[in-house]
GROMACS .gro file of C-alpha atoms in nm:
model
  128
    1MET     CA    1  -0.776  -0.095  -1.121
    2ILE     CA    2  -0.718   0.183  -0.855
    3SER     CA    3  -0.998   0.325  -0.648
    4ILE     CA    4  -1.006   0.569  -0.371
    5ASP     CA    5  -1.211   0.501  -0.059
    6TYR     CA    6  -1.337   0.826   0.089
    7GLN     CA    7  -1.402   0.661   0.426
    8ASP     CA    8  -1.033   0.590   0.440
    9ARG     CA    9  -0.854   0.841   0.683
   10ARG     CA   10  -0.521   0.810   0.484
   11PRO     CA   11  -0.453   1.099   0.213
   12ILE     CA   12  -0.547   0.994  -0.128
   13TYR     CA   13  -0.178   0.991  -0.244
   14GLU     CA   14  -0.103   0.714   0.029
   15GLN     CA   15  -0.406   0.503  -0.090
   16ILE     CA   16  -0.269   0.521  -0.446
   17VAL     CA   17   0.102   0.409  -0.335
   18ALA     CA   18  -0.045   0.147  -0.110
   19ARG     CA   19  -0.266  -0.020  -0.392
   20TYR     CA   20   0.019  -0.003  -0.649
   21GLU     CA   21   0.258  -0.154  -0.397
   22MET     CA   22   0.034  -0.415  -0.348
   23LEU     CA   23  -0.055  -0.466  -0.736
   24ILE     CA   24   0.332  -0.491  -0.831
   25LEU     CA   25   0.451  -0.716  -0.514
   26THR     CA   26   0.152  -0.959  -0.600
   27GLY     CA   27   0.262  -0.961  -0.944
   28VAL     CA   28  -0.049  -0.827  -1.104
   29LEU     CA   29   0.146  -0.527  -1.239
   30GLN     CA   30   0.445  -0.705  -1.431
   31GLU     CA   31   0.804  -0.556  -1.487
   32ASP     CA   32   0.817  -0.270  -1.735
   33GLU     CA   33   0.450  -0.245  -1.764
   34GLN     CA   34   0.317   0.112  -1.827
   35LEU     CA   35   0.122   0.313  -1.565
   36PRO     CA   36  -0.169   0.531  -1.668
   37SER     CA   37  -0.045   0.885  -1.719
   38VAL     CA   38  -0.068   1.135  -1.432
   39ARG     CA   39  -0.321   1.326  -1.638
   40GLN     CA   40  -0.517   0.988  -1.710
   41MET     CA   41  -0.521   0.888  -1.363
   42ALA     CA   42  -0.643   1.229  -1.234
   43GLN     CA   43  -0.919   1.239  -1.480
   44GLU     CA   44  -1.031   0.866  -1.413
   45LEU     CA   45  -1.025   0.933  -1.017
   46SER     CA   46  -1.145   1.294  -1.048
   47ILE     CA   47  -0.866   1.426  -0.840
   48ASN     CA   48  -0.603   1.695  -0.863
   49PRO     CA   49  -0.300   1.574  -1.090
   50ASN     CA   50  -0.052   1.670  -0.828
   51THR     CA   51  -0.196   1.397  -0.607
   52ILE     CA   52  -0.107   1.144  -0.867
   53GLN     CA   53   0.243   1.296  -0.920
   54LYS     CA   54   0.306   1.277  -0.557
   55ALA     CA   55   0.196   0.902  -0.542
   56TYR     CA   56   0.422   0.838  -0.835
   57SER     CA   57   0.708   1.016  -0.700
   58ILE     CA   58   0.690   0.810  -0.390
   59LEU     CA   59   0.660   0.495  -0.587
   60GLU     CA   60   0.957   0.563  -0.802
   61HIS     CA   61   1.158   0.680  -0.493
   62ASP     CA   62   1.090   0.350  -0.309
   63GLY     CA   63   1.197   0.142  -0.627
   64TYR     CA   64   0.861   0.031  -0.740
   65ILE     CA   65   0.842   0.235  -1.063
   66TYR     CA   66   1.072   0.431  -1.287
   67THR     CA   67   1.024   0.716  -1.530
   68VAL     CA   68   1.126   0.756  -1.893
   69ARG     CA   69   1.109   1.127  -1.971
   70GLY     CA   70   0.841   1.181  -2.260
   71ARG     CA   71   0.710   0.807  -2.231
   72GLY     CA   72   0.559   0.769  -1.888
   73ASN     CA   73   0.612   0.549  -1.565
   74PHE     CA   74   0.693   0.188  -1.563
   75VAL     CA   75   0.723  -0.107  -1.316
   76SER     CA   76   1.061  -0.141  -1.218
   77GLY     CA   77   1.236  -0.500  -1.255
   78SER     CA   78   1.214  -0.739  -0.955
   79SER     CA   79   1.579  -0.722  -0.887
   80ALA     CA   80   1.578  -0.314  -0.851
   81LEU     CA   81   1.262  -0.338  -0.623
   82MET     CA   82   1.441  -0.610  -0.421
   83LYS     CA   83   1.755  -0.412  -0.382
   84ASN     CA   84   1.580  -0.110  -0.262
   85ARG     CA   85   1.371  -0.341  -0.009
   86ARG     CA   86   1.691  -0.504   0.103
   87ARG     CA   87   1.854  -0.166   0.155
   88ASP     CA   88   1.537  -0.052   0.356
   89TRP     CA   89   1.559  -0.358   0.570
   90GLU     CA   90   1.935  -0.305   0.643
   91ASP     CA   91   1.870   0.033   0.752
   92ARG     CA   92   1.587  -0.070   0.982
   93LEU     CA   93   1.838  -0.356   1.104
   94LYS     CA   94   2.093  -0.105   1.186
   95THR     CA   95   1.864   0.122   1.356
   96LEU     CA   96   1.782  -0.191   1.579
   97LEU     CA   97   2.123  -0.282   1.651
   98ARG     CA   98   2.216   0.072   1.769
   99GLU     CA   99   1.917   0.041   1.999
  100GLY     CA  100   2.041  -0.283   2.136
  101LYS     CA  101   2.392  -0.154   2.201
  102LYS     CA  102   2.234   0.141   2.389
  103LEU     CA  103   2.049  -0.163   2.603
  104GLY     CA  104   2.397  -0.329   2.642
  105ILE     CA  105   2.340  -0.616   2.419
  106ASP     CA  106   2.673  -0.737   2.306
  107ARG     CA  107   2.753  -0.907   1.964
  108ALA     CA  108   2.728  -1.274   2.101
  109ALA     CA  109   2.386  -1.205   2.280
  110CYS     CA  110   2.285  -1.029   1.943
  111GLU     CA  111   2.392  -1.320   1.723
  112LYS     CA  112   2.188  -1.558   1.972
  113ILE     CA  113   1.868  -1.349   1.956
  114LEU     CA  114   1.903  -1.320   1.562
  115GLU     CA  115   1.960  -1.686   1.538
  116GLY     CA  116   1.665  -1.779   1.755
  117ILE     CA  117   1.438  -1.545   1.562
  118TYR     CA  118   1.546  -1.654   1.210
  119GLU     CA  119   1.518  -2.022   1.312
  120ASN     CA  120   1.163  -1.984   1.419
  121GLY     CA  121   1.086  -1.785   1.104
  122GLY     CA  122   1.040  -1.467   1.328
  123GLU     CA  123   0.726  -1.601   1.474
  124GLU     CA  124   0.842  -1.643   1.840
  125GLU     CA  125   0.995  -1.394   2.095
  126SER     CA  126   1.373  -1.453   2.191
  127ALA     CA  127   1.421  -1.584   2.532
  128VAL     CA  128   1.740  -1.379   2.600
   0.00000   0.00000   0.00000
């Protein structure tokens, strides 16, 4: 299910994280489905178990998986994942709002920009 592209410039753990994110977001891996153990994945991919552990830790931190001590790693429910993704989105939005304030964009202008972007599905640039 997971393979490593040794031509890819990204670190191996990042490739594993990206692959699992895609498998989870596209529904290939379902809620509460168990992932292979760290040892099993390391053997299958012929890589250091610490690399797998690092990838799993990132996936857990980002809300894609959860760990049950002594049992393994499992795919998180969609509500937990969506909550985490929403929190990340809100953090990015807060950063953009702070930047907008520094640029002198007031609340009314910000609302107008957001409304225009929202209405156009995020596809077109604002004319403000």
